[in-house]
Amino acid sequence: GIQVEQSPPDLILQEGANSTLRCNFSDSVNNLQWFHQNPWGQLINLFYIPSGTKQNGRLSATTVATERYSLLYISSSQTTDSGVYFCAVEPGAGSYQLTFGKGTKLSVIP
Amino acid sequence: DGGITQSPKYLFRKEGQNVTLSCEQNLNHDAMYWYRQDPGQGLRLIYYSQIVNDFQKGDIAEGYSVSREKKESFPLTVTSAQKNPTAFYLCATRYLSTGKDEAFFGQGTRLTVV
């Protein structure tokens, strides 16, 4: 099956710093999403981005489908950004399965 | 997500018992999914269903069973055959239409074997 690799696995930032999280995938994808898992376990949708670039406040994401990677940018980080960020992909139309990476654990310190 | 309800939030199971986790949605989404998350790990797919009365095994289906008798409901039974059931279980739904097939998750159920 498709492989999804996220980097870095862990990241510690000072409040106010910027960061880039990366998601590499081994095959073409029909669907790609970024999620934030908060300390209570809830998965929050950040972006639905199988290709192109999107922005939402301090967060933005870019997916280059032809090169099989996606990037999540966090600017001016806040302590509430802490948690685990997951990338999930659907390998091709009609598979209906979302495969998750192992996540990037972000800790933002004051 | 507000339209997906998982219950209970916490569940304790004795060795050898079957337990059922509930997932209900009012989003009119076609597909429903069950994922398992172990501490410090990503999500692994247990079962999924695209339509009523049909479902498929995911990567780790052994020791689990599901049913999809209604579009709104997709309960997961953790059977005694599941040797290590302690985990965080997450239900997700998707509307299967090109460009609109974003997945949403419930708040999860934490299952502990005692």
Coordinates of C-alpha atoms in Angstrom, one line a residue, chain B residues 6-7 21-23 32-36 44-49 65-66 74-77 89-92 108-109:
Chain B
Q6 CA -19.1 8.6 19.6
S7 CA -20.1 6.9 22.8
L21 CA -18.5 1.2 20.6
S22 CA -21.2 3.5 19.1
C23 CA -20.7 6.0 16.2
M32 CA -18.0 5.7 7.7
Y33 CA -14.7 4.5 9.2
W34 CA -13.2 3.1 12.3
Y35 CA -9.6 3.8 13.3
R36 CA -7.4 2.7 16.1
R44 CA -4.7 2.6 11.6
L45 CA -7.8 1.6 9.7
I46 CA -10.0 -1.2 11.2
Y47 CA -13.1 -1.3 9.0
Y48 CA -14.9 1.1 6.6
S49 CA -18.3 1.2 4.9
S65 CA -16.6 -6.7 13.8
V66 CA -19.0 -4.0 12.4
F74 CA -21.6 2.2 12.2
P75 CA -21.1 0.4 15.6
L76 CA -17.8 -1.4 16.3
T77 CA -17.6 -4.5 18.4
Y89 CA -10.8 4.5 18.9
L90 CA -11.9 7.1 16.4
C91 CA -14.8 7.1 14.0
A92 CA -14.8 9.2 10.8
G108 CA -13.1 9.2 20.2
T109 CA -13.6 6.4 22.7

